[in-house]
Every structure is written in structure tokens, then in C-alpha cells.
Amino acid sequence: MKRSASHALPVFLSLAGFLLGACAGLQRSVPVNDTGKADSREVTCQYPHDPSNLLALLFSYKKEMHYITHAEETCRHAFANELRAVVRSSFLIPKGCVQVTLKDIDDALYHPEELRKRLNY
């Protein structure tokens, strides 16, 4: 049985929508830890994408590392922590890639010049 090209269009559009949605920014409220203060406040962070989306990690790796390096302190640490947890828990990422990605996240936070040279951004 032959399928016409018209059947492929909805599948293509769905896949394209998923990929574009995967790379879209995500707004998230992050609590600020002010030690010694009774009242807590939150900062709204504009993440480059949802940290749990491995597909977006693959397609926007440099963008994520740039965000971790340059975003507001609370936001960059919160995003890095979420990204670390996802990378560590993923069974889809090979162990060597997990180690390299975790090192890149740490370098983005604490040694941005080293990461910038390595990723050339």
C-alpha cells in the first residue's frame, strides 16, 4: 500500500513543532537563599530551555554553557544544578559524555576562560 506525501506533512510538522518547542526558552522562578532572613524571595529566570530536555541539550550546548557562564548568579547556579541532575540520571548519554558535560558545567560556573577556549565561543 502506497502512502501519499500528504500523510508525511502532519508528521513533519509535528516533529518540527516538537524540536522548536524543545529549544524555546523557559521561564522559571527560583528561590533566593538569603541566610538569616525570615522572608524568602524568588527570582524569575529565563532558561535557554527546559533542563530536562536532552534533545535541546544536544542542539544548543554552547548556548547553555554561555547561559551558565553569563546569567544572573542565582539563575545560572539553579540551571546548572538542574542540568547536572538530568545528565547524571540519563541512561541515554554515554559515561564519557556525562563526565565531559559535568566538567563543562563546572567550568562554565567557575573557570569560564577555560571553557571558552575549549568550546570556542
Short mmCIF file of C-alpha atoms in Angstrom, two decimals:
data_model
loop_
_atom_site.label_atom_id
_atom_site.label_comp_id
_atom_site.label_asym_id
_atom_site.label_seq_id
_atom_site.Cartn_x
_atom_site.Cartn_y
_atom_site.Cartn_z
CA MET A 1 0.00 0.00 0.00
CA LYS A 2 1.43 3.37 -1.04
CA ARG A 3 1.24 6.42 1.18
CA SER A 4 0.82 9.80 -0.33
CA ALA A 5 3.01 12.77 0.53
CA SER A 6 0.07 14.39 2.30
CA HIS A 7 0.43 11.85 5.14
CA ALA A 8 4.03 12.86 5.71
CA LEU A 9 3.26 16.56 6.15
CA PRO A 10 1.44 16.29 9.52
CA VAL A 11 4.22 14.06 10.87
CA PHE A 12 6.86 16.52 9.67
CA LEU A 13 5.00 19.49 11.17
CA SER A 14 4.57 17.68 14.49
CA LEU A 15 8.26 16.83 14.62
CA ALA A 16 9.27 20.37 13.68
CA GLY A 17 6.98 21.77 16.39
CA PHE A 18 8.49 19.43 18.95
CA LEU A 19 12.03 20.44 18.02
CA LEU A 20 11.23 24.15 18.08
CA GLY A 21 9.42 23.77 21.39
CA ALA A 22 12.35 21.87 22.80
CA CYS A 23 14.68 24.76 22.10
CA ALA A 24 12.36 27.52 23.27
CA GLY A 25 13.20 29.41 26.42
CA LEU A 26 11.66 28.52 29.74
CA GLN A 27 10.76 30.95 32.47
CA ARG A 28 11.23 29.58 35.97
CA SER A 29 11.01 31.11 39.44
CA VAL A 30 14.00 30.25 41.61
CA PRO A 31 14.09 30.86 45.37
CA VAL A 32 16.90 33.07 46.63
CA ASN A 33 18.67 31.74 49.68
CA ASP A 34 19.31 34.73 51.89
CA THR A 35 20.75 33.24 55.05
CA GLY A 36 19.43 34.74 58.22
CA LYS A 37 16.33 36.25 56.60
CA ALA A 38 12.88 35.03 57.55
CA ASP A 39 11.19 36.15 54.36
CA SER A 40 12.08 34.32 51.20
CA ARG A 41 12.00 35.86 47.76
CA GLU A 42 12.17 34.47 44.26
CA VAL A 43 13.97 35.45 41.11
CA THR A 44 12.43 34.78 37.71
CA CYS A 45 14.98 33.14 35.42
CA GLN A 46 14.73 32.85 31.65
CA TYR A 47 16.38 29.48 31.00
CA PRO A 48 17.52 28.80 27.43
CA HIS A 49 15.30 25.68 27.53
CA ASP A 50 13.90 23.10 29.92
CA PRO A 51 16.95 21.44 31.54
CA SER A 52 15.25 18.03 31.42
CA ASN A 53 15.12 18.11 27.61
CA LEU A 54 18.11 16.12 26.34
CA LEU A 55 17.28 16.91 22.73
CA ALA A 56 17.65 20.63 23.42
CA LEU A 57 20.92 19.90 25.25
CA LEU A 58 22.24 18.28 22.10
CA PHE A 59 21.22 21.12 19.78
CA SER A 60 22.07 24.12 21.96
CA TYR A 61 25.07 23.01 24.02
CA LYS A 62 27.11 26.21 23.58
CA LYS A 63 24.05 28.35 24.30
CA GLU A 64 23.53 26.50 27.59
CA MET A 65 27.17 26.85 28.63
CA HIS A 66 27.04 30.54 27.72
CA TYR A 67 23.93 30.94 29.90
CA ILE A 68 25.62 29.17 32.83
CA THR A 69 28.63 31.48 32.43
CA HIS A 70 26.83 34.81 31.97
CA ALA A 71 23.36 34.67 33.56
CA GLU A 72 22.49 36.20 36.91
CA GLU A 73 24.18 34.31 39.75
CA THR A 74 21.07 32.66 41.20
CA CYS A 75 19.76 31.65 37.77
CA ARG A 76 23.00 30.23 36.45
CA HIS A 77 23.56 28.07 39.54
CA ALA A 78 19.96 26.83 39.55
CA PHE A 79 20.11 25.93 35.85
CA ALA A 80 23.49 24.24 36.27
CA ASN A 81 22.21 22.16 39.19
CA GLU A 82 19.13 21.03 37.25
CA LEU A 83 21.21 20.24 34.17
CA ARG A 84 23.73 18.26 36.25
CA ALA A 85 20.96 16.15 37.77
CA VAL A 86 19.47 15.36 34.36
CA VAL A 87 22.83 14.48 32.81
CA ARG A 88 23.79 12.24 35.75
CA SER A 89 20.47 10.38 35.70
CA SER A 90 20.26 9.86 31.94
CA PHE A 91 20.83 6.37 30.64
CA LEU A 92 20.94 7.73 27.06
CA ILE A 93 24.21 9.63 27.49
CA PRO A 94 27.41 7.54 27.42
CA LYS A 95 29.51 7.69 30.61
CA GLY A 96 32.38 9.56 28.91
CA CYS A 97 29.99 12.23 27.63
CA VAL A 98 28.46 12.55 31.10
CA GLN A 99 31.90 13.24 32.59
CA VAL A 100 32.78 15.80 29.90
CA THR A 101 29.42 17.55 30.22
CA LEU A 102 29.70 17.76 34.02
CA LYS A 103 33.22 19.21 33.66
CA ASP A 104 31.91 21.76 31.14
CA ILE A 105 29.14 22.77 33.54
CA ASP A 106 31.66 23.24 36.36
CA ASP A 107 34.00 25.19 34.09
CA ALA A 108 31.11 27.38 32.93
CA LEU A 109 30.46 28.25 36.57
CA TYR A 110 33.99 28.51 37.96
CA HIS A 111 36.51 28.57 35.06
CA PRO A 112 34.77 30.30 32.14
CA GLU A 113 38.01 31.17 30.29
CA GLU A 114 39.00 27.50 30.05
CA LEU A 115 35.57 26.57 28.74
CA ARG A 116 35.55 29.47 26.28
CA LYS A 117 38.84 28.25 24.79
CA ARG A 118 37.62 24.66 24.59
CA LEU A 119 34.24 25.46 23.03
CA ASN A 120 35.47 28.46 21.04
CA TYR A 121 32.57 30.78 21.87
#
